[in-house]
Tab-separated table of C-alpha atoms and ligand atoms in Angstrom:
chain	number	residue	atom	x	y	z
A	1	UNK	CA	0.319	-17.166	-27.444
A	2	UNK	CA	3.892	-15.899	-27.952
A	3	UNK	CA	6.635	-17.841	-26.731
A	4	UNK	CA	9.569	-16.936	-24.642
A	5	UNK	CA	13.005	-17.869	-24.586
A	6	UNK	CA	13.983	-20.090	-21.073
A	7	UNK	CA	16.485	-16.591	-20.177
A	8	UNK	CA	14.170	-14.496	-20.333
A	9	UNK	CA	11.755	-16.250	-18.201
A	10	UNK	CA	14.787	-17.173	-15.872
A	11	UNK	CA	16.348	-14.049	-15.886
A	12	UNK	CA	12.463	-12.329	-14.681
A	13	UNK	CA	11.711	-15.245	-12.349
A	14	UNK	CA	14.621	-14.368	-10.385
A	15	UNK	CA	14.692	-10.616	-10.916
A	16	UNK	CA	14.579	-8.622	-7.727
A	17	UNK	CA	13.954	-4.960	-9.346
A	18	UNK	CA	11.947	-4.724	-12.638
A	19	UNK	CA	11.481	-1.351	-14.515
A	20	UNK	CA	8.825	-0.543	-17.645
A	21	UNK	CA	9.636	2.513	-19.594
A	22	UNK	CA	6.524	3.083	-21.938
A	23	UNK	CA	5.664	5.506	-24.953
A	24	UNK	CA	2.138	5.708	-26.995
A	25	UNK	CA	2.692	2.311	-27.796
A	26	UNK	CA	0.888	1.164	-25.109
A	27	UNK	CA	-1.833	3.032	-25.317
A	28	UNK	CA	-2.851	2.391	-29.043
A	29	UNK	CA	-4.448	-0.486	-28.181
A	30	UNK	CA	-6.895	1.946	-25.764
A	31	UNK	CA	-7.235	4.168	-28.439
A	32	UNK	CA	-5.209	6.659	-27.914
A	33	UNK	CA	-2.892	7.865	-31.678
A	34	UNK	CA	0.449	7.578	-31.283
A	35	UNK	CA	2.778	10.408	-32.268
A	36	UNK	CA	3.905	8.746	-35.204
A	37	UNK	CA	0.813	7.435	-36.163
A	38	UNK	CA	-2.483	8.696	-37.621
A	39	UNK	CA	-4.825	11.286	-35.557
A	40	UNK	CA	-6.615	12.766	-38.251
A	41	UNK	CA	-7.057	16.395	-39.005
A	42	UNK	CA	-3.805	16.602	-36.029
A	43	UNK	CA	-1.784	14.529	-38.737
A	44	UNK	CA	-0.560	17.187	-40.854
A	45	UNK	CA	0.915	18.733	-37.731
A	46	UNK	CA	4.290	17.323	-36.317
A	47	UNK	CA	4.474	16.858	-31.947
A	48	UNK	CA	7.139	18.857	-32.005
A	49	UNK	CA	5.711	21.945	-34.310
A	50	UNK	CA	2.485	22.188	-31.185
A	51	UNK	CA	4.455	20.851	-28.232
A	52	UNK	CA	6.191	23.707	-27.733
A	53	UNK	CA	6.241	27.468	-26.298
A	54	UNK	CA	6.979	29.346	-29.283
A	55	UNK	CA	4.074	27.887	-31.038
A	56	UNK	CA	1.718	28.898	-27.744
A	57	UNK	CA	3.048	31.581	-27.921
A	58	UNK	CA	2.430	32.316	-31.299
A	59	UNK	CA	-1.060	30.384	-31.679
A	60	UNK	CA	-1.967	29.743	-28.068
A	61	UNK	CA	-5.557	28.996	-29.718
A	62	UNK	CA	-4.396	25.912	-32.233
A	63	UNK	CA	-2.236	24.674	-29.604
A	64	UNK	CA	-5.490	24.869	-27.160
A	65	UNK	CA	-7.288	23.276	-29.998
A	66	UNK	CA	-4.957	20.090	-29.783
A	67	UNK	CA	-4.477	19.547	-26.170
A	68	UNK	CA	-8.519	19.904	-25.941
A	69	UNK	CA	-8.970	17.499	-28.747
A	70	UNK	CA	-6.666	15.216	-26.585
A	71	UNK	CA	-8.413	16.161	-23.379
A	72	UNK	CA	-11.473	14.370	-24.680
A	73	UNK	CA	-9.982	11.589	-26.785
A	74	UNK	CA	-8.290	10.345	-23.614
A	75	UNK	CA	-11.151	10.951	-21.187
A	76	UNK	CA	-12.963	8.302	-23.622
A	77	UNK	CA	-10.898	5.693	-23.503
A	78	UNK	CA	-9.881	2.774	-21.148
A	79	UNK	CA	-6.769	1.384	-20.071
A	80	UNK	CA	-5.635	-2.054	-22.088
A	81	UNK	CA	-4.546	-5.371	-21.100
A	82	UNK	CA	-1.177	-3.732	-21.644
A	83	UNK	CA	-1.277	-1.158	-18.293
A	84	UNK	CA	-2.887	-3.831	-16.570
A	85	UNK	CA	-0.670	-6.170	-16.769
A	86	UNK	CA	2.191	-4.035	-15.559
A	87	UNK	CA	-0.159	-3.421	-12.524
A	88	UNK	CA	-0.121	-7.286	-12.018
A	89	UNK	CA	4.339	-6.881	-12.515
A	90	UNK	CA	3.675	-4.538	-9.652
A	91	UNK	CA	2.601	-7.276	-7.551
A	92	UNK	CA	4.601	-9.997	-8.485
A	93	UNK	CA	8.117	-8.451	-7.954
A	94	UNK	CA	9.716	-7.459	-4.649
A	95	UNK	CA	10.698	-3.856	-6.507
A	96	UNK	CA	8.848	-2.488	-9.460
A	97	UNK	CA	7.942	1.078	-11.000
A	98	UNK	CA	6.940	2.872	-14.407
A	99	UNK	CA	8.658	5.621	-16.331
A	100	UNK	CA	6.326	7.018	-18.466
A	101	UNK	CA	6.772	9.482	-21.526
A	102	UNK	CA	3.004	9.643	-21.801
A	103	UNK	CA	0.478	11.777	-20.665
A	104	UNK	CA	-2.582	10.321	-20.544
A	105	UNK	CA	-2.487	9.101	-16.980
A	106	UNK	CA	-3.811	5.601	-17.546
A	107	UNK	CA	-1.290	4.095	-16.091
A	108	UNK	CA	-2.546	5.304	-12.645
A	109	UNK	CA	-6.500	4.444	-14.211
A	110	UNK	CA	-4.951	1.168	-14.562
A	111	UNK	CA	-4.094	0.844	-11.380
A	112	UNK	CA	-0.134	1.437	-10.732
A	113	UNK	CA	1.256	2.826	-8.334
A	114	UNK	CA	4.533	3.438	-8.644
A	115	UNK	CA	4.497	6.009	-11.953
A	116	UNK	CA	7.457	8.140	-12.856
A	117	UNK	CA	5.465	10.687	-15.317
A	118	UNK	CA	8.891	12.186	-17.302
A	119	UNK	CA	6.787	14.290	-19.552
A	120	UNK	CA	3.733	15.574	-17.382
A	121	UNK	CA	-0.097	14.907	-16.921
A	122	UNK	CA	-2.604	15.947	-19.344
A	123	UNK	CA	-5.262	15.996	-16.700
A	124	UNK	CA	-3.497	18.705	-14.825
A	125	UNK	CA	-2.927	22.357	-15.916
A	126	UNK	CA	-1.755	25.573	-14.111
A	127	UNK	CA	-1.740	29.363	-14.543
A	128	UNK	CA	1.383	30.927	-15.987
A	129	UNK	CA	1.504	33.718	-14.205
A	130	UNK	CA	0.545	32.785	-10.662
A	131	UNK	CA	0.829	28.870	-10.832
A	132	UNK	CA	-2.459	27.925	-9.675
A	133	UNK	CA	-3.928	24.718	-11.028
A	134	UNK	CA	-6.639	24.360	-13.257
A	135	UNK	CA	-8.720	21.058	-13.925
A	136	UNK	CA	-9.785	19.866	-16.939
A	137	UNK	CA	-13.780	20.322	-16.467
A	138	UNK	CA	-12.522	24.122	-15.582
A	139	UNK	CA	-10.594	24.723	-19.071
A	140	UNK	CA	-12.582	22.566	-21.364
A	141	UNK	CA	-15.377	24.667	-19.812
A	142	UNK	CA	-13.801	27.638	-20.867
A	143	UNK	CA	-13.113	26.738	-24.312
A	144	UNK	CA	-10.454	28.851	-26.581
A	145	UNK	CA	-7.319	30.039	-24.030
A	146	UNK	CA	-8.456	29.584	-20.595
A	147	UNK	CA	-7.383	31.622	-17.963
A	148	UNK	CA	-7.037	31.967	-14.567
A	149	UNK	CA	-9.864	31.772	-12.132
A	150	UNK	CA	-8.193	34.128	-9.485
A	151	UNK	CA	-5.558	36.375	-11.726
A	152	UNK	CA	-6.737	35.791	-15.110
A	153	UNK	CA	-3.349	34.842	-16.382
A	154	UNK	CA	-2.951	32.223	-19.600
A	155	UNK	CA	-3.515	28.953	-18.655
A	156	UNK	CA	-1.165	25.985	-19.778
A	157	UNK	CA	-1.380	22.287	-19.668
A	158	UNK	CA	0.985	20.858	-17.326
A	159	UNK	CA	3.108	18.741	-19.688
A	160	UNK	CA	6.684	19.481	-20.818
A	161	UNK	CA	7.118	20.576	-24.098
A	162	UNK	CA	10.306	20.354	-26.401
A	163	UNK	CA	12.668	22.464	-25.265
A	164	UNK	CA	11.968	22.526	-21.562
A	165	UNK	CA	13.211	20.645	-18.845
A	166	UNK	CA	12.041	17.742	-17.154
A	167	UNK	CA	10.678	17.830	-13.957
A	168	UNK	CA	13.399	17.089	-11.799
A	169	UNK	CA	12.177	14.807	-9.111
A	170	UNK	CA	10.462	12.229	-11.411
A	171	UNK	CA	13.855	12.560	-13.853
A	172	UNK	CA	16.098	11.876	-10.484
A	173	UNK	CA	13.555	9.198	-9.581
A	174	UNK	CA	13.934	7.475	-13.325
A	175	UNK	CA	17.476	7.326	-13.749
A	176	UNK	CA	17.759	5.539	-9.873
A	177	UNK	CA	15.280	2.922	-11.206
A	178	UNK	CA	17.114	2.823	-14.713
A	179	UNK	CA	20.512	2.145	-12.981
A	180	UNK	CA	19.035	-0.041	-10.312
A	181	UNK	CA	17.180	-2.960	-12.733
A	182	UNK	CA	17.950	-6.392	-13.155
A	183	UNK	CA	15.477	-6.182	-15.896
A	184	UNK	CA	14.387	-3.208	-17.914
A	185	UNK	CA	11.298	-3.313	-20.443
A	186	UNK	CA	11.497	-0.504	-23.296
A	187	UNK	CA	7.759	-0.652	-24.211
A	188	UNK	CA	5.740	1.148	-26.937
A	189	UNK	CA	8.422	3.726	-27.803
A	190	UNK	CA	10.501	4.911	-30.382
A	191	UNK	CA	13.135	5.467	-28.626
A	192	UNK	CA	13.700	9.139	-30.430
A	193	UNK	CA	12.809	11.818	-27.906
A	194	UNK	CA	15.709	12.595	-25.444
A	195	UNK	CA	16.789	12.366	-22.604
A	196	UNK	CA	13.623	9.898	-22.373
A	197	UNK	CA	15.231	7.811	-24.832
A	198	UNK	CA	18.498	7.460	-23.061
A	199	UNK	CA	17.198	5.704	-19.953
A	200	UNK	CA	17.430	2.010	-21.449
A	201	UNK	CA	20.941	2.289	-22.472
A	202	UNK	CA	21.741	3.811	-18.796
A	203	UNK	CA	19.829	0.760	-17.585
A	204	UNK	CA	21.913	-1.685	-20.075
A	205	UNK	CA	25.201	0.094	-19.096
A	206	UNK	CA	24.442	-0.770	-15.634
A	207	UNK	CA	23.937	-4.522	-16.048
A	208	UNK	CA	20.511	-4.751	-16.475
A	209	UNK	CA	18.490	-7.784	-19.076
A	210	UNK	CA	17.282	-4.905	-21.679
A	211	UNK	CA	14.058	-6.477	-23.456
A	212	UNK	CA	12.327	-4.430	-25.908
A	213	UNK	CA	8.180	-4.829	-26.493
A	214	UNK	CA	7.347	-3.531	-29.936
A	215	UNK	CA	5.482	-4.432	-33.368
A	216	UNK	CA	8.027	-2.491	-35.261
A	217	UNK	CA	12.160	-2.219	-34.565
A	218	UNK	CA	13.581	1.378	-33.364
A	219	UNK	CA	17.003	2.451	-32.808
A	220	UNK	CA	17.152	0.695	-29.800
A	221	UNK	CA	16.660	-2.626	-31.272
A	222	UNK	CA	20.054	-4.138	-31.960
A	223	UNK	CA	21.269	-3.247	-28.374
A	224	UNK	CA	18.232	-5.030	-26.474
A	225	UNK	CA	18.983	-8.361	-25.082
A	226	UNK	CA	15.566	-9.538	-26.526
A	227	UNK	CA	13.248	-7.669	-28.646
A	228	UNK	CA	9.824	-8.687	-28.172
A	229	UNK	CA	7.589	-8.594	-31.765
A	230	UNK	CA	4.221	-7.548	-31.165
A	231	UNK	CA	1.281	-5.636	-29.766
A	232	UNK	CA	2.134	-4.449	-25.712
A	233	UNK	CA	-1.016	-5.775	-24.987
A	234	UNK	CA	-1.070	-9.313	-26.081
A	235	UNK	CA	3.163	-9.881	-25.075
A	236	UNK	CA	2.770	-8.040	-21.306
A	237	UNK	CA	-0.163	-10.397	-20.379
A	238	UNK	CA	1.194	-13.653	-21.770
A	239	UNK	CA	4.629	-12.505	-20.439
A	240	UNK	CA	2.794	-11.701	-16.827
A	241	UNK	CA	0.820	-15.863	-17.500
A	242	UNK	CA	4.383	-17.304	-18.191
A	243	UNK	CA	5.892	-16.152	-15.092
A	244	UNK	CA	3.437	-16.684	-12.660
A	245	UNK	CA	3.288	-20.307	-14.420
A	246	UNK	CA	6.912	-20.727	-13.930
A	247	UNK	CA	6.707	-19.275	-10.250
A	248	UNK	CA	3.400	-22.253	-9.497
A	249	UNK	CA	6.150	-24.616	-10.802
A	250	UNK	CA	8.901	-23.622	-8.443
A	251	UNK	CA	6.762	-23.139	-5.539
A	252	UNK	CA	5.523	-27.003	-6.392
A	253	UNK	CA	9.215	-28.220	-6.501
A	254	UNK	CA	10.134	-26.355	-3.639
A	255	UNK	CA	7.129	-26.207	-0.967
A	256	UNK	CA	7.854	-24.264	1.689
A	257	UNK	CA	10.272	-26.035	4.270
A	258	UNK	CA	11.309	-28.234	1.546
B	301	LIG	C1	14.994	18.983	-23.197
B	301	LIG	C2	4.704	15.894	-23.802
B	301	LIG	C3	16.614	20.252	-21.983
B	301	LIG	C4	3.937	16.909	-24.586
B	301	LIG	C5	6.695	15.245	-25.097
B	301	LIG	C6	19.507	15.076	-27.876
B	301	LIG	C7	19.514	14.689	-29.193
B	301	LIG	C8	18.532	15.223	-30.083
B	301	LIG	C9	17.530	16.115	-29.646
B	301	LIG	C10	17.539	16.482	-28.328
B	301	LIG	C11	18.524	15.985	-27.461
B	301	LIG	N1	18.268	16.522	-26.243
B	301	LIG	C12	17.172	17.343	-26.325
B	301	LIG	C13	16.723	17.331	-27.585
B	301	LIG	C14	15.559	18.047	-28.057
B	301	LIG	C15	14.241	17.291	-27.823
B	301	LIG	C16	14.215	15.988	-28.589
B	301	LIG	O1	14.490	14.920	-28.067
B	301	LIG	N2	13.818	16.110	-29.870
B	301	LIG	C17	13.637	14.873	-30.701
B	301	LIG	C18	12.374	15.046	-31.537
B	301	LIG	C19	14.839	14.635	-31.536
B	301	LIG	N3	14.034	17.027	-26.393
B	301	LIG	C20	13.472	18.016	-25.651
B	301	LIG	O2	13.177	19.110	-26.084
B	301	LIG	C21	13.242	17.680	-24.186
B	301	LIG	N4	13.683	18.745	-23.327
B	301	LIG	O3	15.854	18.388	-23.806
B	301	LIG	O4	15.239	19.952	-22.252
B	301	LIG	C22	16.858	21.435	-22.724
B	301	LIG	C23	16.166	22.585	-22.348
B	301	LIG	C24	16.525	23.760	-23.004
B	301	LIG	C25	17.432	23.716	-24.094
B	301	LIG	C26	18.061	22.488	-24.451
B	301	LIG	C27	17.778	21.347	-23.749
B	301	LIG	C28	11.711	17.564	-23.876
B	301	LIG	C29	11.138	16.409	-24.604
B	301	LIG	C30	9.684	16.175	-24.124
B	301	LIG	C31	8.686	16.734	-25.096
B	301	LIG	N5	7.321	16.365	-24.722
B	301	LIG	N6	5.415	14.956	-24.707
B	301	LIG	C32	2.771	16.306	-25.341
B	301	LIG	O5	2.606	15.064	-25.322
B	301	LIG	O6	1.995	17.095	-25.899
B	301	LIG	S1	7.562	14.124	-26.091
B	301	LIG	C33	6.345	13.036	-26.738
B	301	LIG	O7	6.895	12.521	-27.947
B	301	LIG	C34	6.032	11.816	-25.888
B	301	LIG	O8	5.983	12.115	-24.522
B	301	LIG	C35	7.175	10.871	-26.253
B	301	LIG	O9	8.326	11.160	-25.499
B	301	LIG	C36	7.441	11.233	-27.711
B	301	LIG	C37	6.751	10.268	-28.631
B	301	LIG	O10	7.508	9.089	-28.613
B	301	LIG	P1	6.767	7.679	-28.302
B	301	LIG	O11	5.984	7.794	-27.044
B	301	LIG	O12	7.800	6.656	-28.402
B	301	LIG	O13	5.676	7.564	-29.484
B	301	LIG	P2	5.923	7.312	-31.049
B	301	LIG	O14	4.620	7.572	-31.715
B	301	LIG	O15	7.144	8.009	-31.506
B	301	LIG	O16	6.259	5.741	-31.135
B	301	LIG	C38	5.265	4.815	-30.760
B	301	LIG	C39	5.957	3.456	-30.809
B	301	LIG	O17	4.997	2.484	-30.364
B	301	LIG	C40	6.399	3.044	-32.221
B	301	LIG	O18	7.704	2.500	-32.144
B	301	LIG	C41	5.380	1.954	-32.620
B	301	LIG	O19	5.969	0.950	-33.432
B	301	LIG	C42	5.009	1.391	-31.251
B	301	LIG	N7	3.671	0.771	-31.169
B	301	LIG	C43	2.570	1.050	-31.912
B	301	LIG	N8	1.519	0.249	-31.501
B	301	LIG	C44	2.002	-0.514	-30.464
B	301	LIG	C45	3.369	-0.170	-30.246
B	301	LIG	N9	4.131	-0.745	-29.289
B	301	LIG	C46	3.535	-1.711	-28.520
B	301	LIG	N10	2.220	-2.078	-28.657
B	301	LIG	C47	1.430	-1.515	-29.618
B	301	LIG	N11	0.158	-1.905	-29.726
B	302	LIG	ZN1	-3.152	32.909	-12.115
């Protein structure tokens, strides 16, 4: 059971607005490859040379091949004791919510409700010409490029891809949270793909407790308050244990009325 330092565990117990910004951290323990990591055959291409128009454009096939290969990977897999303990966070503070670089919707599987998806939803896709939406049973049905059911149009997955903007709403929605947190959690990301990666600064600059969850430093590691060693899913759940433990204590010193 990892321990935590007494500031930490003050600084939460007291914390009125808590924010989680994940990566594929933490969803390796579900299964899912991280971009960094190993995915097999996909290894030998980079995110960044697939997740992008010009590559659809010129190989809308391989870049099919990928998200399809994804498609099913994900549908196969469960969310960890890492999402579900930020649905438990989502309980136990007054103000909580989840930026999200991933795709893979289990967040919401897990449970959450309050998800800002920065980078889209692999579970959704839409027409490029006319902009009607396509589900996943539709395109996987398909096979190769899909296309669209009432004009026939190429079919994309409705994620953003580098190079393209953010969707605007969930970016507004982010940086408010960011620059609103007592606490911030940078969990399960590298901390490399912008302007993702500049959200737990903005939260720092703004006076929030900046506490990083990772088995391996990134970039952001010297300026986070505390940098938590280890896999999301065994810190989050002993982190969610400690606090409710502390919050028992404090409700036994203090009964109500007292
Ligand atoms: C844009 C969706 C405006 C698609 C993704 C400023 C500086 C430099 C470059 C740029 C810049 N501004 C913009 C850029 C360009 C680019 C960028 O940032 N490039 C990088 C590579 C340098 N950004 C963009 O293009 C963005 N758009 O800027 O638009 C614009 C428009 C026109 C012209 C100019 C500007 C769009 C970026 C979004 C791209 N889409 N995903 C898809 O998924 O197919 S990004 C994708 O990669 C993910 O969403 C995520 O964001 C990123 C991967 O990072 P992580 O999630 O952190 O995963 P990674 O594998 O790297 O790390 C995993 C971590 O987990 C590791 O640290 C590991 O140690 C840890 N870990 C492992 N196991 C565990 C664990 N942690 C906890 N528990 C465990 N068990
Ligand atoms: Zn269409």
């Amino acid at each position: 059971m990892p321990d935590f330092s007494d500031r930490l565990i003050a600084c939460m117990a007291q914390a009125n607005r808590v924010t989680a910004f994940t990566g594929a951290g933490i969803s390796a323990e579900s299964g899912v490859p991280t971009f960094r990591g190993t995915d097999g055959l996909w290894s030998k291409f980079r995110p960044e040379e697939l997740a992008n128009m010009d590559a659809f454009m010129r190989n809308p096939q391989l870049v099919w091949e990928w998200y399809a290969h994804r498609k099913r990977v994900i549908a196969d897999v469960q969310p960890n004791p890492g999402h579900i303990a930020l649905v438990r966070m989502e309980e136990f503070f007054t103000h909580f919510g989840v930026i999200t670089q991933n795709i893979d919707n289990l967040h919401r599987r897990a449970g959450s409700r309050t998800v800002y998806e920065l980078h889209g939803n692999i579970e959704r896709n839409y027409c490029m010409e006319c902009g009607k939406p396509a589900t996943n049973e539709e395109v996987l049905r398909q096979g190769g490029v899909p296309r669209c059911g009432s004009c026939g149009g190429v079919v994309r997955p409705d994620v953003v891809w580098f190079g393209e903007m953010l969707p605007e709403d969930e970016w507004d929605h982010a940086v408010r949270a960011a620059e609103s947190s007592d606490v911030f959690l940078s969990i399960g990301t590298s901390a490399v793909v912008y302007p993702a990666a500049s959200l737990p600064l903005l939260a720092k600059d703004h006076g929030a407790y900046l506490v990083e969850v990772n088995p391996e430093p990134t970039p952001l590691t010297d300026r986070a308050d505390e940098f938590l060693q280890g896999p999301a899913g065994v810190i989050l759940p002993a982190l969610m244990h400690a606090l409710e433990e502390t919050r028992a204590a404090d409700g036994a010193a203090h009964p109500p009325g007292d």
